[in-house]
CSV table of C-alpha atoms and ligand atoms in Angstrom, one decimal:
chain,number,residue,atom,x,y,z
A,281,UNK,CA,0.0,0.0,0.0
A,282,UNK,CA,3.2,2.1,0.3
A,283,UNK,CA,3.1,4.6,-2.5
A,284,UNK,CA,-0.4,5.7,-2.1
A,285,UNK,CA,-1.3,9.1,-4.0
A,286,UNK,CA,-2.3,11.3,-0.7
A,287,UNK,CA,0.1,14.8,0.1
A,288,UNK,CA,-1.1,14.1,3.3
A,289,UNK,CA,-1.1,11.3,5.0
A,290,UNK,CA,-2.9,12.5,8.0
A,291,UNK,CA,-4.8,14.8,8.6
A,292,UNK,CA,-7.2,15.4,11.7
A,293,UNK,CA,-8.9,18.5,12.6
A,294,UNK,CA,-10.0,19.5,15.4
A,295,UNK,CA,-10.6,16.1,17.5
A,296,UNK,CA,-11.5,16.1,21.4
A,297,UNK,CA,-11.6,13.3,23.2
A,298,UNK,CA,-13.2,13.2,27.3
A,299,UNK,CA,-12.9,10.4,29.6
A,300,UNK,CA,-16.0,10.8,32.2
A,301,UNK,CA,-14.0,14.0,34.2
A,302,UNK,CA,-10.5,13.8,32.0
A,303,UNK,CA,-10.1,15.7,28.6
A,304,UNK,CA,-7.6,14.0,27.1
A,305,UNK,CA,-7.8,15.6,23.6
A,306,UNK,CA,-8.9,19.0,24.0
A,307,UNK,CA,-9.2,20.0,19.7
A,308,UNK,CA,-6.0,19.1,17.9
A,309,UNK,CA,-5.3,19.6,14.0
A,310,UNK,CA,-2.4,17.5,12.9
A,311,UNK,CA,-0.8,17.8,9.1
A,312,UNK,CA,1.6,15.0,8.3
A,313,UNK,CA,2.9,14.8,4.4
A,314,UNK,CA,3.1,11.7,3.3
A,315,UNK,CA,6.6,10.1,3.7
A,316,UNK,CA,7.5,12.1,6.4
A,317,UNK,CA,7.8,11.5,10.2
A,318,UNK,CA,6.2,13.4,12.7
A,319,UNK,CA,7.4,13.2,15.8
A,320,UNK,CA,4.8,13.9,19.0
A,321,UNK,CA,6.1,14.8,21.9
A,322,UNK,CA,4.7,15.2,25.3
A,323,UNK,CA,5.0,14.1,29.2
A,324,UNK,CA,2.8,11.8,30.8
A,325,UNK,CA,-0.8,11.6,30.2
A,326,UNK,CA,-0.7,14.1,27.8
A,327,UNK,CA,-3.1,12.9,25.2
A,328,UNK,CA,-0.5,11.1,22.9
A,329,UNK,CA,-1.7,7.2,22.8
A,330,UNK,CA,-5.4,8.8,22.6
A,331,UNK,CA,-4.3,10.3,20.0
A,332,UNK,CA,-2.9,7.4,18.2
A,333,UNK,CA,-5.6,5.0,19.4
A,334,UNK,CA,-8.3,7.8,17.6
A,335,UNK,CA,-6.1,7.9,14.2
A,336,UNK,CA,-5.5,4.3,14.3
A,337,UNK,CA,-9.2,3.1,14.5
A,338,UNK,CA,-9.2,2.0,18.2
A,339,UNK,CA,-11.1,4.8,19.6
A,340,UNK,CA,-14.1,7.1,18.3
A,341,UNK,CA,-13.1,10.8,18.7
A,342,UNK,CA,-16.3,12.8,20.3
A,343,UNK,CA,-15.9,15.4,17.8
A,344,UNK,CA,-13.4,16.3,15.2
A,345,UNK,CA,-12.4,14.6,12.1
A,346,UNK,CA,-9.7,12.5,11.3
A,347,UNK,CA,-8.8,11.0,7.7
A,348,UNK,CA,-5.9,8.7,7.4
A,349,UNK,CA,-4.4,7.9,3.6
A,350,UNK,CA,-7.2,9.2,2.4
A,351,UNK,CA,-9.8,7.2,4.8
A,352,UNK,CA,-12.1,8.6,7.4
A,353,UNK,CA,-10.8,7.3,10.7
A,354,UNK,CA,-14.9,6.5,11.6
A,355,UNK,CA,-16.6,5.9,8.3
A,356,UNK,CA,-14.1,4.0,7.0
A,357,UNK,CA,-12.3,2.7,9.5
A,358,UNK,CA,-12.2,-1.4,8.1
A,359,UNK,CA,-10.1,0.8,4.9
A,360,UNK,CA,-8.0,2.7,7.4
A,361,UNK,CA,-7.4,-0.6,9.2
A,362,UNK,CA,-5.7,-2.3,6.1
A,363,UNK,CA,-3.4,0.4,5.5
A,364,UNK,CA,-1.7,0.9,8.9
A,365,UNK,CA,0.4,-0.4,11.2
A,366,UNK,CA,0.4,-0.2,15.0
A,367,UNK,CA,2.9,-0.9,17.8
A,368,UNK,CA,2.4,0.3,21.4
A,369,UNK,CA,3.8,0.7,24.4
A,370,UNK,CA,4.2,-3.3,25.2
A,371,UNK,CA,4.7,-5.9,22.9
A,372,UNK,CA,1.9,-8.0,20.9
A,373,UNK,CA,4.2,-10.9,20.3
A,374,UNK,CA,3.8,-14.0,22.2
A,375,UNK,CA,7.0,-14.5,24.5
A,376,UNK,CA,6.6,-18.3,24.0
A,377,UNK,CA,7.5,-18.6,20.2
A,378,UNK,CA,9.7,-17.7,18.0
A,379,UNK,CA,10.2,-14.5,16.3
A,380,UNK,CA,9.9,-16.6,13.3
A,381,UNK,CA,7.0,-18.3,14.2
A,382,UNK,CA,5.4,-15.0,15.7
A,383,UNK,CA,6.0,-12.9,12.5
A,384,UNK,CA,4.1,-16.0,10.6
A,385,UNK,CA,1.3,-16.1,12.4
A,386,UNK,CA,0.3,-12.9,12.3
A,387,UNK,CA,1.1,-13.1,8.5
A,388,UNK,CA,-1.7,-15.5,8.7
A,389,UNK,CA,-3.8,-13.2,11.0
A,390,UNK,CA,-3.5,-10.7,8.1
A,391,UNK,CA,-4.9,-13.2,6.1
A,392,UNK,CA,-1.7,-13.7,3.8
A,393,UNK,CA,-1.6,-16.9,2.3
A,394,UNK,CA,0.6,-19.8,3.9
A,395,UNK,CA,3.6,-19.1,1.6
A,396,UNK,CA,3.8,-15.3,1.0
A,397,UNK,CA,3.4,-15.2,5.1
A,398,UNK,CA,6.5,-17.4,5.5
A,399,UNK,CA,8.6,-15.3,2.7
A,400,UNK,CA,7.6,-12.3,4.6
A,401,UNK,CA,8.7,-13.3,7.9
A,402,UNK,CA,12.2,-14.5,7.0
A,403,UNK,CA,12.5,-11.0,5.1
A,404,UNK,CA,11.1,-9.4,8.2
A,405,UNK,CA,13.8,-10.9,10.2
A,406,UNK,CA,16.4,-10.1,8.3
A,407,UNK,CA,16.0,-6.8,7.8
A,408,UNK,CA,15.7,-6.2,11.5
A,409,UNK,CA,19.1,-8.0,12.2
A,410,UNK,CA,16.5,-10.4,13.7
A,411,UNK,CA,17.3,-13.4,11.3
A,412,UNK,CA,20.1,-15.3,13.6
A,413,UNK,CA,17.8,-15.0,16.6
A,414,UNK,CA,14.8,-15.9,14.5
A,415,UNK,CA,14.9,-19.6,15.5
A,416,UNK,CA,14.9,-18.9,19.5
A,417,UNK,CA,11.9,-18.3,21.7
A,418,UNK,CA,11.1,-14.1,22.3
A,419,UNK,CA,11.6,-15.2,25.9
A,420,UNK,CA,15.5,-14.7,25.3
A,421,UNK,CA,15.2,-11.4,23.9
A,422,UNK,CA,16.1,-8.5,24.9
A,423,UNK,CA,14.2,-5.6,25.4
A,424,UNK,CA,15.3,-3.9,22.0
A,425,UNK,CA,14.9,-7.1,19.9
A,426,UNK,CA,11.0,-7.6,21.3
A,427,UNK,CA,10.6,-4.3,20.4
A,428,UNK,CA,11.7,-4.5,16.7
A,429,UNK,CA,10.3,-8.0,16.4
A,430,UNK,CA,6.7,-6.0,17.5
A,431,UNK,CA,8.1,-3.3,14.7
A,432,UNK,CA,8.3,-6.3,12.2
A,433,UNK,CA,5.2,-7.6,13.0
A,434,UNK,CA,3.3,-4.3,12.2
A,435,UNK,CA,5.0,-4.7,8.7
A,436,UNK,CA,3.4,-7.6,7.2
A,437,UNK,CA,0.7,-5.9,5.4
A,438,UNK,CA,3.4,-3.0,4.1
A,439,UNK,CA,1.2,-0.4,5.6
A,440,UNK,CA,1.4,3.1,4.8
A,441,UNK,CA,1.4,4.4,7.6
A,442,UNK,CA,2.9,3.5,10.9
A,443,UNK,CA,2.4,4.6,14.1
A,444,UNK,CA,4.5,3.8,16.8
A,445,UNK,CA,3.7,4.7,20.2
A,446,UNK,CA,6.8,5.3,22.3
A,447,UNK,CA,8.9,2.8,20.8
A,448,UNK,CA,11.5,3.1,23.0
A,449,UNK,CA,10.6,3.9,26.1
A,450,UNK,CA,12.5,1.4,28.9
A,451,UNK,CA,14.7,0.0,26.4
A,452,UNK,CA,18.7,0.7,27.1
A,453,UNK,CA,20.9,2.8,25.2
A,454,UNK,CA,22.0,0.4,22.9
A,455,UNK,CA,18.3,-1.1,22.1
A,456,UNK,CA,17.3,2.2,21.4
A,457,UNK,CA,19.6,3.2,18.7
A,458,UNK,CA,18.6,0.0,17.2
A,459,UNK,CA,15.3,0.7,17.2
A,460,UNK,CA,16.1,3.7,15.6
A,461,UNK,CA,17.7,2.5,12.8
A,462,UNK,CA,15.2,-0.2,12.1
A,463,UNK,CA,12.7,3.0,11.9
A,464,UNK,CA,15.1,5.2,9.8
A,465,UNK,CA,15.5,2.2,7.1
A,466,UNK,CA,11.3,2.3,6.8
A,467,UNK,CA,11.6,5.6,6.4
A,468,UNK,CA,14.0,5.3,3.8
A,469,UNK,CA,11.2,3.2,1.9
A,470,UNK,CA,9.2,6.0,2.0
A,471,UNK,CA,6.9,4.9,5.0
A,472,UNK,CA,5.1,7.7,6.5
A,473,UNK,CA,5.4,7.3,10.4
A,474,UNK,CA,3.8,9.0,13.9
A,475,UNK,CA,5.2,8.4,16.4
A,476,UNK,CA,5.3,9.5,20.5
A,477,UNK,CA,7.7,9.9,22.7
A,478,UNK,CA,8.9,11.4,25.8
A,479,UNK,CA,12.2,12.4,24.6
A,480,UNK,CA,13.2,15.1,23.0
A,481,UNK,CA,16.6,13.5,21.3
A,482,UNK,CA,14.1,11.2,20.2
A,483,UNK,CA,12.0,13.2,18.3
A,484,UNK,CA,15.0,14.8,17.3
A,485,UNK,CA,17.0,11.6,15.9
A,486,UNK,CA,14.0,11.0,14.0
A,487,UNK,CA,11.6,13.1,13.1
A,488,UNK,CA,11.1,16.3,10.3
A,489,UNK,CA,8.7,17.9,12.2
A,490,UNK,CA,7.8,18.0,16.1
A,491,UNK,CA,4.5,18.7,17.7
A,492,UNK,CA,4.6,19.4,21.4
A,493,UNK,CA,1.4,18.3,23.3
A,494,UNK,CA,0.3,19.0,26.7
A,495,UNK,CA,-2.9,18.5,28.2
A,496,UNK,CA,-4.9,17.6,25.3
A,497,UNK,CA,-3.5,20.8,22.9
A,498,UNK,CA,-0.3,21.3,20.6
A,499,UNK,CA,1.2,24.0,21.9
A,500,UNK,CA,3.7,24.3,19.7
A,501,UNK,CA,5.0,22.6,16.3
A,502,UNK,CA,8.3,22.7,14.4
A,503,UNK,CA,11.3,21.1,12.7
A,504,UNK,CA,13.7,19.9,15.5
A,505,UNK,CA,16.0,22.2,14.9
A,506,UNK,CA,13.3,25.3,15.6
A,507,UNK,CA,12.6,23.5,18.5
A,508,UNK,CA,15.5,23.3,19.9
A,509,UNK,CA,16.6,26.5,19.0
A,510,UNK,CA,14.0,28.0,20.8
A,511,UNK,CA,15.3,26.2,24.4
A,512,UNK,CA,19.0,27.1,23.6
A,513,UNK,CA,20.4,24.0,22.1
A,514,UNK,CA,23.3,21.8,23.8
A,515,UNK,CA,25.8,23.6,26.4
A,516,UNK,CA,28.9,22.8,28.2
A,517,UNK,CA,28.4,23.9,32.0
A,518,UNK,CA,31.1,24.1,34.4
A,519,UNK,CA,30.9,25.0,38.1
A,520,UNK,CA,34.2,26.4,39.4
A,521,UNK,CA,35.3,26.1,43.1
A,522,UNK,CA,36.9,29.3,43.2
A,523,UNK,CA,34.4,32.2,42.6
A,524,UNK,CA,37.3,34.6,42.0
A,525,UNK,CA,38.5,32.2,38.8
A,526,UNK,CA,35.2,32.4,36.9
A,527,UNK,CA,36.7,35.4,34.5
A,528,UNK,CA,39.7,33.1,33.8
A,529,UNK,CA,37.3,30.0,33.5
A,530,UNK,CA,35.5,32.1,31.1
A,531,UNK,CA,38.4,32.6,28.8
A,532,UNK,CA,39.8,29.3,29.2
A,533,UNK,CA,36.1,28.2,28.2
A,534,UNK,CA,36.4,30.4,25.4
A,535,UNK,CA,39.1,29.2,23.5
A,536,UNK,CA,38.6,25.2,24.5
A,537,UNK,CA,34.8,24.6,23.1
A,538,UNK,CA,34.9,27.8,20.3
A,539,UNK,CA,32.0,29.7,22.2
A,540,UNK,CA,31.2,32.5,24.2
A,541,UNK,CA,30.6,31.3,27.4
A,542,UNK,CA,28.6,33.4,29.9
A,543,UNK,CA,28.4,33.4,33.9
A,544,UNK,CA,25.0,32.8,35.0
A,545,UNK,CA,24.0,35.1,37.6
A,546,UNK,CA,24.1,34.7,41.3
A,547,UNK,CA,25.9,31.4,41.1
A,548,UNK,CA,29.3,30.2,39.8
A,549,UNK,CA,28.1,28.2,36.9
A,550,UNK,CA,28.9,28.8,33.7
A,551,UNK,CA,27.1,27.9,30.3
A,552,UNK,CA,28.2,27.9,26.7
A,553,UNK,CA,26.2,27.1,23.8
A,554,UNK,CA,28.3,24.6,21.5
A,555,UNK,CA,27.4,22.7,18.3
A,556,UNK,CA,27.3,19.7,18.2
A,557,UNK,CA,27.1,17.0,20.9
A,558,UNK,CA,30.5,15.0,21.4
A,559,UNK,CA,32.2,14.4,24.5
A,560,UNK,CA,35.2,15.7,22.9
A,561,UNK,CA,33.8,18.9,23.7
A,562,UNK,CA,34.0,18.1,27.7
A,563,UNK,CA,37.5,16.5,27.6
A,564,UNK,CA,38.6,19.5,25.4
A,565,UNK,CA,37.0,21.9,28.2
A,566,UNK,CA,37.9,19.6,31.2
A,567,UNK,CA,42.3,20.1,29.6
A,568,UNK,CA,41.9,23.7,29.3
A,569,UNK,CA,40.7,24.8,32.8
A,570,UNK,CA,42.9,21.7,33.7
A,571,UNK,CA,46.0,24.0,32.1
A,572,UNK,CA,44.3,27.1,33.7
A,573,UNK,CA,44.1,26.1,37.0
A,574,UNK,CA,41.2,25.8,37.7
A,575,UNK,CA,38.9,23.4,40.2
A,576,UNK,CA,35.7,22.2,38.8
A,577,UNK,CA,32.6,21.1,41.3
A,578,UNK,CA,31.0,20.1,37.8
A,579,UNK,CA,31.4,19.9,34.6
A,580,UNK,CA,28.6,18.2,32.3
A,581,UNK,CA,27.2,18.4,28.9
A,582,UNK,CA,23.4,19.5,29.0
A,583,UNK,CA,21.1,19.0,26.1
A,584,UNK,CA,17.6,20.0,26.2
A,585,UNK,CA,15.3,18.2,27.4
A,586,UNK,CA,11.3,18.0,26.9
A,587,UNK,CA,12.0,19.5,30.4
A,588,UNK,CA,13.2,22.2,29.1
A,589,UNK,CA,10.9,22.7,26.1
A,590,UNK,CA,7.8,22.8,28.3
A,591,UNK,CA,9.3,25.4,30.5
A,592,UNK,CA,10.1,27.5,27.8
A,593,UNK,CA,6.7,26.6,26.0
A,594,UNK,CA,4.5,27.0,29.0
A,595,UNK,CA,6.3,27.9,32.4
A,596,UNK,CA,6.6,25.1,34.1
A,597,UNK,CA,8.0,21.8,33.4
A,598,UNK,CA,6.4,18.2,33.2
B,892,ATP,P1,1.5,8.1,28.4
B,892,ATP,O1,2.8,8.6,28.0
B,892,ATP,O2,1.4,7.8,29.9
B,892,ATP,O3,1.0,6.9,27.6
B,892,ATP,P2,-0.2,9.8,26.9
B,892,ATP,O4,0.3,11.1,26.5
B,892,ATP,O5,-0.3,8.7,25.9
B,892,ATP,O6,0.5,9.3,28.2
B,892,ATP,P3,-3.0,9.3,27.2
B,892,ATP,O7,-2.8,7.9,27.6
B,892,ATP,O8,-3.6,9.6,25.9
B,892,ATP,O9,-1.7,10.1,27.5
B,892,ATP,O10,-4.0,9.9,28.4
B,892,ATP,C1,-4.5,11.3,28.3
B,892,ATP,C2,-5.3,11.5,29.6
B,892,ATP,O11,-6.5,10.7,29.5
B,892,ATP,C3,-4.6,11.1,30.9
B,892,ATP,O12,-5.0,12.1,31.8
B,892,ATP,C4,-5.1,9.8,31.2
B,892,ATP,O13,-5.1,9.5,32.6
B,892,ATP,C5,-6.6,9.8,30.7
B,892,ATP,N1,-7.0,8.5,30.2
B,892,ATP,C6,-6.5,7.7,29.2
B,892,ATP,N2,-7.2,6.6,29.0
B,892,ATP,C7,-8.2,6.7,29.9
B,892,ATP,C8,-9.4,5.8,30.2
B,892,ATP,N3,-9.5,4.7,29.5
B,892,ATP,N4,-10.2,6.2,31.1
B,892,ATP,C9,-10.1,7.3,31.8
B,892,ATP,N5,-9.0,8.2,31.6
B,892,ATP,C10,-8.1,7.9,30.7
């Protein structure tokens, strides 16, 4: 179904959503262009698997219209249905078989024939780096390989859309950026994907634009790179020992991470925007105040964080 002739792949206008006393979705409009990812970003409880369940079929909206490749999400939800995919929060796969054997049954559950279920699982497999593991129960695997098994499994009907709803959330580092990957390669194929998350570096890894949600609104949308602009971007931030040292720390600063550092007031921090994000950056800082003299209480790399986004957005943070 890939390749479907829609600019926009979703669109919604305007849905709200109330459970008994909560409003969950309190009237959001959502644009996403076909082939794109859009990446929705919010804390806790802030309307983002309603959402997703409302575009996805699972849940009527109370108002508000949503139309998904082309389909209404609530007249025609049976033709949205066979053109998405879905994975959520906690895997669908059954820990007791195989990943082969899970990916071919719900290749039968999508009613593919026998055959064209089994030739789509190995695929599956193997393009998830799944194929040696294939053979052994999900049981033995780890958090990030249950998670792009349940990716795989979403996949058997090459949807056209997929959403994904946190896909990452509890899984370590190193399961994460392989979860990332598996979603950048479907985006290569021209896949167009929602997904949620709590983190910005997330929706930054991965999406082109962000929507930031809180309390059942969008309060603010953008590429990543206006988003983060708008909270400041990544800093180096030292705290010196020595208050008297925090003009030479400043100069030191200066020349080490190529920025103009600044003294933030009434304490003896200092902040310095830098590109980039290596850690190069800290050694590089951590030599020259080493050269200089000077004693550090701390010294870390900050990037911004949804934290920081909602207090800049709306004043407090999540
Ligand atoms: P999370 O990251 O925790 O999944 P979320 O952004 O996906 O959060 P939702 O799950 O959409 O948020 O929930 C939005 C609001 O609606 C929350 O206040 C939640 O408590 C409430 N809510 C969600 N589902 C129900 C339900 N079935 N009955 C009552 N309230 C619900």
């Amino acid at each position: 179904m890939t390749g479907t002739p829609y600019a926009t792949m979703i669109e919604a206008r305007d849905i709200r959503k109330r459970y008994s006393t909560t409003t969950a979705l309190d009237g959001v409009d959502l644009d996403v262009p076909t082939g794109t990812v859009y990446g929705l970003l919010g804390p806790n409880g802030a309307g983002k698997t309603t959402l997703v369940r409302i575009l996805a079929t699972l849940l009527r909206p109370d108002s508000g219209a949503a139309r998904v490749a082309g389909r209404d999400v609530v007249r025609e939800a049976n033709a949205v249905r066979y053109r998405i995919g879905l994975t959520g929060q906690f895997a669908a796969v059954d820990e007791k078989l195989t990943g082969r054997e899970n990916l071919r049954l719900f290749g039968r559950l999508y009613h593919l024939p026998r055959r064209q279920a089994k030739e789509k699982a190995d695929a599956l497999l193997e393009r998830f780096g799944l194929a040696e593991a294939g053979d052994r129960v999900v049981s033995m695997y780890s958090g990030g390989m249950r998670r792009r098994l349940d990716i795989a499994a979403s996949l058997l009907v090459d949807p056209a859309v997929l959403f994904l709803d946190e896909p990452t959330t509890g899984l370590d580092p190193r399961s994460r950026s392989q979860v990332w990957d598996a979603i950048r390669g479907l985006v290569r194929e021209g896949t167009t994907v929602l997904l949620t998350t709590q983190y910005l570096d997330e929706a930054d890894q991965l999406a082109d634009r962000i929507g930031v949600i809180d309390r059942g609104r969008l309060i603010a949308s953008g590429t990543p790179g206006e988003l983060k602009g708008s909270v400041g971007g990544t800093r180096v931030e030292i705290v010196v020992e020595d208050p008297s040292r925090l003009g030479a720390a400043v100069d030191a600063l200066r020349h080490a991470v190529d920025a103009d550092p600044h003294v933030v007031p009434g304490a003896r921090r200092i902040s310095a925007a830098v590109d980039g994000a290596g850690g190069d950056l800290i050694a590089a800082a951590v030599r020259a105040l080493d050269a200089a003299g000077i004693v550090t209480e701390d010294i870390a790399l900050r990037r911004p964080t949804l934290d920081d986004v909602f207090l800049r957005l709306t004043g407090h943070t999540t």
